Amino acid sequence: MDTVQNLPRNHYIGDSSSLTGSLAVLSVLGAAVTFHCVNLAVTLVPVPEKMIKAEDKWRNIATSFVHAMTVGTWSLLCLYRNPETIEDLVNRYNLLGEILVAVAVGYFLYDLVDMFGHKKIKDVWPLVLHHIIVISCFGIALALKKYIYYAVVALLCEVNSIFLHGRQLLHMCDVARESALYVVNSFMNIVTFALFRFGTLLWMSWWLVTNSMYIPLLLVAIAILGLIVMMSVNVVLFIRLLKSDFLKRPSGTKKDILDK
């Protein structure tokens, strides 16, 4: 495998034009508006009885599920169609990857605004911090036209989010934990969590360490901070998930341990 310093700079792969600065901004804003529209469209779906008094949460999780399905599948497609990008995550990029990163930034921007509107910041500050760091890191990638596919690799975490948000939706719909659908989702949740969250974050950490000498120190520091925050959030989330779905809970306890 070629090392980063031996590969061409800003190496665009593909025949289509890449995003200009203004188009990148428009793509981000367009994605944010689109996810807000998805949130509004969820009102057309009957609200589960237990979520009638928390309809905003129901709409938010449903929108997050749509985002996970879209971005998780898209990130896999990017890497499947362009496996050569793994050889140089700094300089190689294409339009498919650029738009994916822009869409992800748009989603996190939408979700951040949604949290400000419906949550107390003191209750969700870890998520707020996570979103700000992700928006900053991905925004830098779009602006510099570098590290695009490093961001694409990071978005593999959304493959697990399909099952994570799916689990929340099942819980909101009062689907029995003993049902086949819930059990299968729980199993896939754990498997994809290990592969696409911990596996991805560990691989990204290894890549950053082995290529840090070719990356500006400030960007290395930002990436390290982002990885620490993401790994910390995911470790806590994984422990809560295990407690909720695989460890015995006191009889009569109905509140899900992942609920805030």
Tab-separated table of C-alpha atoms in Angstrom:
chain	number	residue	atom	x	y	z
A	1	MET	CA	0.000	0.000	0.000
A	2	ASP	CA	1.333	3.447	-0.913
A	3	THR	CA	1.960	5.862	1.909
A	4	VAL	CA	0.135	9.164	2.016
A	5	GLN	CA	3.144	11.285	1.093
A	6	ASN	CA	3.793	9.311	-2.129
A	7	LEU	CA	0.320	9.821	-3.575
A	8	PRO	CA	-0.891	12.774	-5.685
A	9	ARG	CA	-2.395	15.750	-3.840
A	10	ASN	CA	-6.135	16.424	-4.018
A	11	HIS	CA	-6.575	13.377	-6.222
A	12	TYR	CA	-10.140	13.458	-7.551
A	13	ILE	CA	-11.536	10.113	-8.706
A	14	GLY	CA	-14.422	10.055	-11.141
A	15	ASP	CA	-15.586	12.056	-14.119
A	16	SER	CA	-18.116	14.373	-12.457
A	17	SER	CA	-17.303	17.823	-11.148
A	18	SER	CA	-16.609	18.159	-7.432
A	19	LEU	CA	-18.548	20.475	-5.128
A	20	THR	CA	-17.490	24.110	-5.135
A	21	GLY	CA	-17.579	26.004	-1.865
A	22	SER	CA	-21.015	27.495	-2.528
A	23	LEU	CA	-22.445	24.165	-3.694
A	24	ALA	CA	-21.106	22.459	-0.575
A	25	VAL	CA	-22.842	25.043	1.635
A	26	LEU	CA	-26.068	24.686	-0.361
A	27	SER	CA	-25.841	20.879	-0.071
A	28	VAL	CA	-25.469	21.125	3.712
A	29	LEU	CA	-28.373	23.546	4.077
A	30	GLY	CA	-30.484	21.540	1.625
A	31	ALA	CA	-29.896	18.371	3.637
A	32	ALA	CA	-30.803	20.146	6.898
A	33	VAL	CA	-34.051	21.408	5.372
A	34	THR	CA	-34.778	17.959	3.912
A	35	PHE	CA	-34.424	16.239	7.283
A	36	HIS	CA	-36.634	18.903	8.847
A	37	CYS	CA	-39.241	18.084	6.177
A	38	VAL	CA	-38.873	14.384	7.009
A	39	ASN	CA	-39.529	15.290	10.646
A	40	LEU	CA	-42.714	17.109	9.614
A	41	ALA	CA	-43.767	14.241	7.330
A	42	VAL	CA	-43.636	11.838	10.272
A	43	THR	CA	-46.752	13.627	11.590
A	44	LEU	CA	-48.640	11.786	8.838
A	45	VAL	CA	-47.836	8.503	10.604
A	46	PRO	CA	-50.046	7.557	13.574
A	47	VAL	CA	-48.280	8.354	16.850
A	48	PRO	CA	-47.908	5.372	19.234
A	49	GLU	CA	-50.139	5.740	22.271
A	50	LYS	CA	-47.268	5.961	24.746
A	51	MET	CA	-45.652	8.777	22.709
A	52	ILE	CA	-48.691	11.040	22.394
A	53	LYS	CA	-47.299	13.342	25.091
A	54	ALA	CA	-43.811	13.181	23.581
A	55	GLU	CA	-44.570	13.420	19.872
A	56	ASP	CA	-41.490	15.567	19.218
A	57	LYS	CA	-39.268	12.716	20.459
A	58	TRP	CA	-41.130	10.208	18.260
A	59	ARG	CA	-40.604	12.416	15.192
A	60	ASN	CA	-36.938	13.000	16.022
A	61	ILE	CA	-36.120	9.292	16.411
A	62	ALA	CA	-38.036	8.416	13.235
A	63	THR	CA	-36.058	11.084	11.348
A	64	SER	CA	-32.809	9.762	12.826
A	65	PHE	CA	-33.776	6.282	11.612
A	66	VAL	CA	-34.254	7.612	8.060
A	67	HIS	CA	-30.870	9.342	8.288
A	68	ALA	CA	-29.167	6.168	9.510
A	69	MET	CA	-30.690	4.087	6.711
A	70	THR	CA	-29.608	6.642	4.108
A	71	VAL	CA	-26.119	7.512	5.313
A	72	GLY	CA	-25.200	4.020	6.546
A	73	THR	CA	-26.056	2.455	3.179
A	74	TRP	CA	-24.436	5.343	1.305
A	75	SER	CA	-21.122	5.022	3.186
A	76	LEU	CA	-20.961	1.299	2.406
A	77	LEU	CA	-21.676	2.068	-1.262
A	78	CYS	CA	-18.911	4.683	-1.382
A	79	LEU	CA	-16.290	2.277	-0.063
A	80	TYR	CA	-17.568	-0.640	-2.159
A	81	ARG	CA	-17.400	1.377	-5.393
A	82	ASN	CA	-14.117	3.113	-4.562
A	83	PRO	CA	-11.966	0.745	-2.463
A	84	GLU	CA	-8.826	2.534	-3.692
A	85	THR	CA	-9.686	5.511	-1.487
A	86	ILE	CA	-8.522	3.528	1.555
A	87	GLU	CA	-4.959	3.858	0.194
A	88	ASP	CA	-5.075	7.618	0.736
A	89	LEU	CA	-7.791	8.955	3.014
A	90	VAL	CA	-6.246	12.417	2.951
A	91	ASN	CA	-6.262	13.328	-0.723
A	92	ARG	CA	-8.557	10.985	-2.631
A	93	TYR	CA	-12.207	11.942	-2.974
A	94	ASN	CA	-15.123	12.034	-5.415
A	95	LEU	CA	-18.536	13.638	-5.768
A	96	LEU	CA	-20.338	10.667	-4.196
A	97	GLY	CA	-18.243	10.995	-1.048
A	98	GLU	CA	-18.437	14.784	-0.938
A	99	ILE	CA	-22.227	14.847	-1.120
A	100	LEU	CA	-22.463	12.134	1.543
A	101	VAL	CA	-20.355	14.192	3.956
A	102	ALA	CA	-22.412	17.314	3.155
A	103	VAL	CA	-25.657	15.416	3.813
A	104	ALA	CA	-24.281	14.173	7.153
A	105	VAL	CA	-23.313	17.712	8.182
A	106	GLY	CA	-26.792	18.874	7.224
A	107	TYR	CA	-28.388	16.181	9.367
A	108	PHE	CA	-26.291	16.960	12.434
A	109	LEU	CA	-27.055	20.659	11.958
A	110	TYR	CA	-30.793	19.863	11.796
A	111	ASP	CA	-30.586	17.589	14.857
A	112	LEU	CA	-28.638	20.213	16.818
A	113	VAL	CA	-31.317	22.833	16.140
A	114	ASP	CA	-34.025	20.296	17.010
A	115	MET	CA	-32.354	19.574	20.360
A	116	PHE	CA	-32.095	23.287	21.136
A	117	GLY	CA	-35.809	23.589	20.433
A	118	HIS	CA	-37.077	20.597	22.431
A	119	LYS	CA	-34.467	19.697	25.050
A	120	LYS	CA	-32.721	21.296	27.980
A	121	ILE	CA	-29.077	21.587	26.975
A	122	LYS	CA	-27.907	20.383	30.401
A	123	ASP	CA	-29.710	17.093	29.738
A	124	VAL	CA	-28.202	16.454	26.294
A	125	TRP	CA	-24.849	18.233	26.449
A	126	PRO	CA	-22.837	15.099	25.457
A	127	LEU	CA	-24.860	14.881	22.221
A	128	VAL	CA	-24.503	18.620	21.657
A	129	LEU	CA	-20.725	18.319	22.069
A	130	HIS	CA	-20.676	15.286	19.753
A	131	HIS	CA	-22.646	17.109	17.043
A	132	ILE	CA	-20.509	20.264	17.230
A	133	ILE	CA	-17.291	18.257	16.900
A	134	VAL	CA	-18.650	16.176	13.987
A	135	ILE	CA	-19.927	19.281	12.170
A	136	SER	CA	-16.542	20.965	12.685
A	137	CYS	CA	-14.489	17.978	11.514
A	138	PHE	CA	-16.658	17.225	8.481
A	139	GLY	CA	-16.886	20.931	7.652
A	140	ILE	CA	-13.086	21.160	7.587
A	141	ALA	CA	-12.970	18.153	5.227
A	142	LEU	CA	-15.453	19.785	2.836
A	143	ALA	CA	-13.664	23.139	2.942
A	144	LEU	CA	-10.185	21.698	2.352
A	145	LYS	CA	-11.317	18.913	-0.009
A	146	LYS	CA	-9.158	16.619	2.078
A	147	TYR	CA	-10.026	13.812	4.505
A	148	ILE	CA	-13.346	13.306	2.671
A	149	TYR	CA	-13.053	9.527	2.776
A	150	TYR	CA	-11.794	9.601	6.359
A	151	ALA	CA	-15.183	11.172	7.105
A	152	VAL	CA	-16.892	8.528	4.940
A	153	VAL	CA	-15.229	5.793	7.016
A	154	ALA	CA	-16.452	7.530	10.192
A	155	LEU	CA	-19.998	7.414	8.819
A	156	LEU	CA	-19.903	3.603	8.829
A	157	CYS	CA	-21.042	4.034	12.451
A	158	GLU	CA	-24.459	4.864	11.014
A	159	VAL	CA	-24.870	1.239	9.921
A	160	ASN	CA	-25.301	0.409	13.605
A	161	SER	CA	-27.579	3.422	14.084
A	162	ILE	CA	-30.134	1.681	11.851
A	163	PHE	CA	-30.623	-0.954	14.547
A	164	LEU	CA	-30.049	1.438	17.447
A	165	HIS	CA	-32.817	3.794	16.327
A	166	GLY	CA	-34.892	0.823	15.197
A	167	ARG	CA	-34.708	-0.470	18.746
A	168	GLN	CA	-35.955	2.859	20.089
A	169	LEU	CA	-38.863	2.837	17.650
A	170	LEU	CA	-39.794	-0.709	18.685
A	171	HIS	CA	-39.709	0.344	22.314
A	172	MET	CA	-41.895	3.373	21.568
A	173	CYS	CA	-44.385	1.107	19.785
A	174	ASP	CA	-44.500	-1.224	22.807
A	175	VAL	CA	-43.176	-4.198	20.860
A	176	ALA	CA	-42.542	-7.013	23.348
A	177	ARG	CA	-38.902	-7.669	24.184
A	178	GLU	CA	-39.581	-11.383	23.765
A	179	SER	CA	-40.848	-10.944	20.192
A	180	ALA	CA	-38.754	-12.301	17.304
A	181	LEU	CA	-38.440	-8.824	15.769
A	182	TYR	CA	-37.061	-7.296	18.966
A	183	VAL	CA	-34.683	-10.206	19.650
A	184	VAL	CA	-33.270	-10.143	16.096
A	185	ASN	CA	-32.856	-6.374	16.232
A	186	SER	CA	-31.104	-6.628	19.613
A	187	PHE	CA	-28.667	-9.219	18.246
A	188	MET	CA	-27.926	-7.151	15.137
A	189	ASN	CA	-27.556	-4.092	17.339
A	190	ILE	CA	-24.757	-5.666	19.366
A	191	VAL	CA	-23.000	-7.188	16.339
A	192	THR	CA	-23.069	-3.998	14.269
A	193	PHE	CA	-22.117	-1.941	17.314
A	194	ALA	CA	-18.935	-3.986	17.702
A	195	LEU	CA	-18.137	-3.976	13.978
A	196	PHE	CA	-19.241	-0.565	12.779
A	197	ARG	CA	-18.786	1.560	15.886
A	198	PHE	CA	-15.915	0.155	17.923
A	199	GLY	CA	-14.250	-1.429	14.887
A	200	THR	CA	-14.477	1.767	12.833
A	201	LEU	CA	-13.297	4.046	15.646
A	202	LEU	CA	-10.352	1.770	16.498
A	203	TRP	CA	-9.340	1.583	12.826
A	204	MET	CA	-9.607	5.380	12.495
A	205	SER	CA	-7.424	5.797	15.602
A	206	TRP	CA	-4.816	3.393	14.205
A	207	TRP	CA	-4.821	5.201	10.848
A	208	LEU	CA	-4.434	8.596	12.533
A	209	VAL	CA	-1.476	7.413	14.616
A	210	THR	CA	0.330	5.859	11.635
A	211	ASN	CA	-0.243	8.903	9.394
A	212	SER	CA	-0.041	11.760	11.915
A	213	MET	CA	3.360	12.905	10.610
A	214	TYR	CA	1.756	13.795	7.256
A	215	ILE	CA	-1.127	15.796	8.759
A	216	PRO	CA	-0.993	19.337	10.245
A	217	LEU	CA	-0.696	19.225	14.030
A	218	LEU	CA	-3.868	21.294	14.592
A	219	LEU	CA	-5.940	18.870	12.514
A	220	VAL	CA	-4.422	15.894	14.338
A	221	ALA	CA	-5.422	17.486	17.649
A	222	ILE	CA	-8.991	18.102	16.412
A	223	ALA	CA	-9.237	14.514	15.135
A	224	ILE	CA	-7.941	13.094	18.422
A	225	LEU	CA	-10.468	15.162	20.378
A	226	GLY	CA	-13.250	13.962	18.087
A	227	LEU	CA	-12.243	10.309	18.453
A	228	ILE	CA	-12.013	10.578	22.253
A	229	VAL	CA	-15.486	12.121	22.470
A	230	MET	CA	-16.992	9.595	20.045
A	231	MET	CA	-15.395	6.604	21.777
A	232	SER	CA	-16.469	7.840	25.227
A	233	VAL	CA	-20.070	8.384	24.112
A	234	ASN	CA	-20.152	4.959	22.460
A	235	VAL	CA	-18.709	3.099	25.443
A	236	VAL	CA	-21.395	4.598	27.701
A	237	LEU	CA	-24.071	3.841	25.112
A	238	PHE	CA	-22.896	0.231	24.713
A	239	ILE	CA	-22.965	-0.364	28.482
A	240	ARG	CA	-26.494	1.042	28.715
A	241	LEU	CA	-27.562	-1.115	25.795
A	242	LEU	CA	-26.223	-4.278	27.418
A	243	LYS	CA	-27.919	-3.433	30.702
A	244	SER	CA	-31.218	-2.744	28.976
A	245	ASP	CA	-31.442	-5.700	26.595
A	246	PHE	CA	-29.230	-8.459	27.982
A	247	LEU	CA	-29.065	-8.051	31.756
A	248	LYS	CA	-31.999	-8.808	33.999
A	249	ARG	CA	-34.042	-5.835	35.079
A	250	PRO	CA	-36.261	-5.579	38.161
A	251	SER	CA	-39.771	-6.856	37.498
A	252	GLY	CA	-42.240	-4.109	36.758
A	253	THR	CA	-39.580	-1.725	35.398
A	254	LYS	CA	-40.966	-0.226	32.235
A	255	LYS	CA	-38.686	2.726	31.664
A	256	ASP	CA	-36.046	1.964	29.075
A	257	ILE	CA	-32.539	2.606	30.341
A	258	LEU	CA	-31.656	4.504	27.141
A	259	ASP	CA	-34.484	6.978	27.679
A	260	LYS	CA	-33.463	10.338	29.063
